[in-house]
Amino acid sequence: MIHYTPLSDYDIIEDDLSSYEKHQTMTVNGKMCRVEQLDDGSYQLVQLLSTDPQDYLNQQYLPGTILTNGLST
């Protein structure tokens, strides 16, 4: 992917990689998602990874959704 911008790389990409350590990829109800593990052991949906445009219209896969045991709540 090419991203054209007047900003420097340091303004776009975080230097601190510790924020990415909690992120992982998991299957949620048959769909691949990028999630972040929270302190209480549950997960928060960060990004849906799908090629089907209809999946993005599903309320169950909204970013910020809290997941417990791989199921949205």
Short mmCIF file of C-alpha atoms in Angstrom, two decimals:
data_model
loop_
_atom_site.label_atom_id
_atom_site.label_comp_id
_atom_site.label_asym_id
_atom_site.label_seq_id
_atom_site.Cartn_x
_atom_site.Cartn_y
_atom_site.Cartn_z
CA MET A 1 0.00 0.00 0.00
CA ILE A 2 1.28 3.46 -0.84
CA HIS A 3 0.35 6.35 1.40
CA TYR A 4 1.09 9.86 0.16
CA THR A 5 1.24 12.51 2.87
CA PRO A 6 3.24 15.62 3.77
CA LEU A 7 3.78 14.18 7.27
CA SER A 8 6.92 12.32 8.23
CA ASP A 9 6.94 8.61 9.04
CA TYR A 10 7.41 9.42 12.72
CA ASP A 11 4.17 11.41 12.78
CA ILE A 12 2.17 8.46 11.39
CA ILE A 13 3.77 5.35 12.87
CA GLU A 14 4.07 5.00 16.62
CA ASP A 15 7.57 4.48 17.96
CA ASP A 16 6.28 2.63 21.00
CA LEU A 17 5.58 -0.94 19.92
CA SER A 18 4.29 -1.97 23.35
CA SER A 19 0.78 -0.88 22.32
CA TYR A 20 0.83 -3.61 19.65
CA GLU A 21 1.92 -6.39 22.03
CA LYS A 22 -1.62 -6.91 23.31
CA HIS A 23 -3.02 -7.24 19.77
CA GLN A 24 -3.63 -10.62 18.22
CA THR A 25 -5.66 -12.20 15.46
CA MET A 26 -8.51 -14.53 16.35
CA THR A 27 -11.66 -15.97 14.81
CA VAL A 28 -14.90 -14.47 16.09
CA ASN A 29 -18.03 -16.33 14.99
CA GLY A 30 -16.19 -17.58 11.88
CA LYS A 31 -14.69 -14.20 10.91
CA MET A 32 -11.05 -13.21 11.32
CA CYS A 33 -10.61 -10.19 13.59
CA ARG A 34 -7.79 -8.26 15.15
CA VAL A 35 -8.39 -7.91 18.87
CA GLU A 36 -6.70 -6.34 21.89
CA GLN A 37 -6.60 -8.18 25.19
CA LEU A 38 -7.92 -6.11 28.09
CA ASP A 39 -6.75 -6.25 31.71
CA ASP A 40 -9.78 -8.28 32.81
CA GLY A 41 -9.02 -11.06 30.29
CA SER A 42 -11.71 -10.11 27.79
CA TYR A 43 -10.96 -8.83 24.29
CA GLN A 44 -11.89 -5.66 22.45
CA LEU A 45 -12.42 -5.83 18.69
CA VAL A 46 -9.95 -3.56 16.91
CA GLN A 47 -10.41 -4.49 13.26
CA LEU A 48 -12.44 -6.90 11.13
CA LEU A 49 -10.34 -8.74 8.54
CA SER A 50 -12.74 -9.75 5.79
CA THR A 51 -13.11 -9.48 2.04
CA ASP A 52 -16.92 -9.63 2.23
CA PRO A 53 -18.42 -6.10 2.26
CA GLN A 54 -21.57 -7.41 4.00
CA ASP A 55 -19.50 -8.35 7.07
CA TYR A 56 -18.74 -4.67 7.68
CA LEU A 57 -22.46 -3.91 7.92
CA ASN A 58 -22.90 -6.46 10.72
CA GLN A 59 -23.21 -4.67 14.10
CA GLN A 60 -21.51 -7.61 15.79
CA TYR A 61 -18.13 -6.66 14.26
CA LEU A 62 -18.03 -2.96 15.17
CA PRO A 63 -14.64 -1.76 16.42
CA GLY A 64 -14.73 -1.38 20.19
CA THR A 65 -17.05 -4.34 20.74
CA ILE A 66 -16.12 -6.25 23.89
CA LEU A 67 -15.65 -9.99 23.34
CA THR A 68 -15.76 -12.69 26.00
CA ASN A 69 -14.80 -16.27 25.13
CA GLY A 70 -14.55 -15.32 21.44
CA LEU A 71 -18.17 -14.20 21.30
CA SER A 72 -19.37 -10.62 21.06
CA THR A 73 -21.39 -9.21 23.96
#
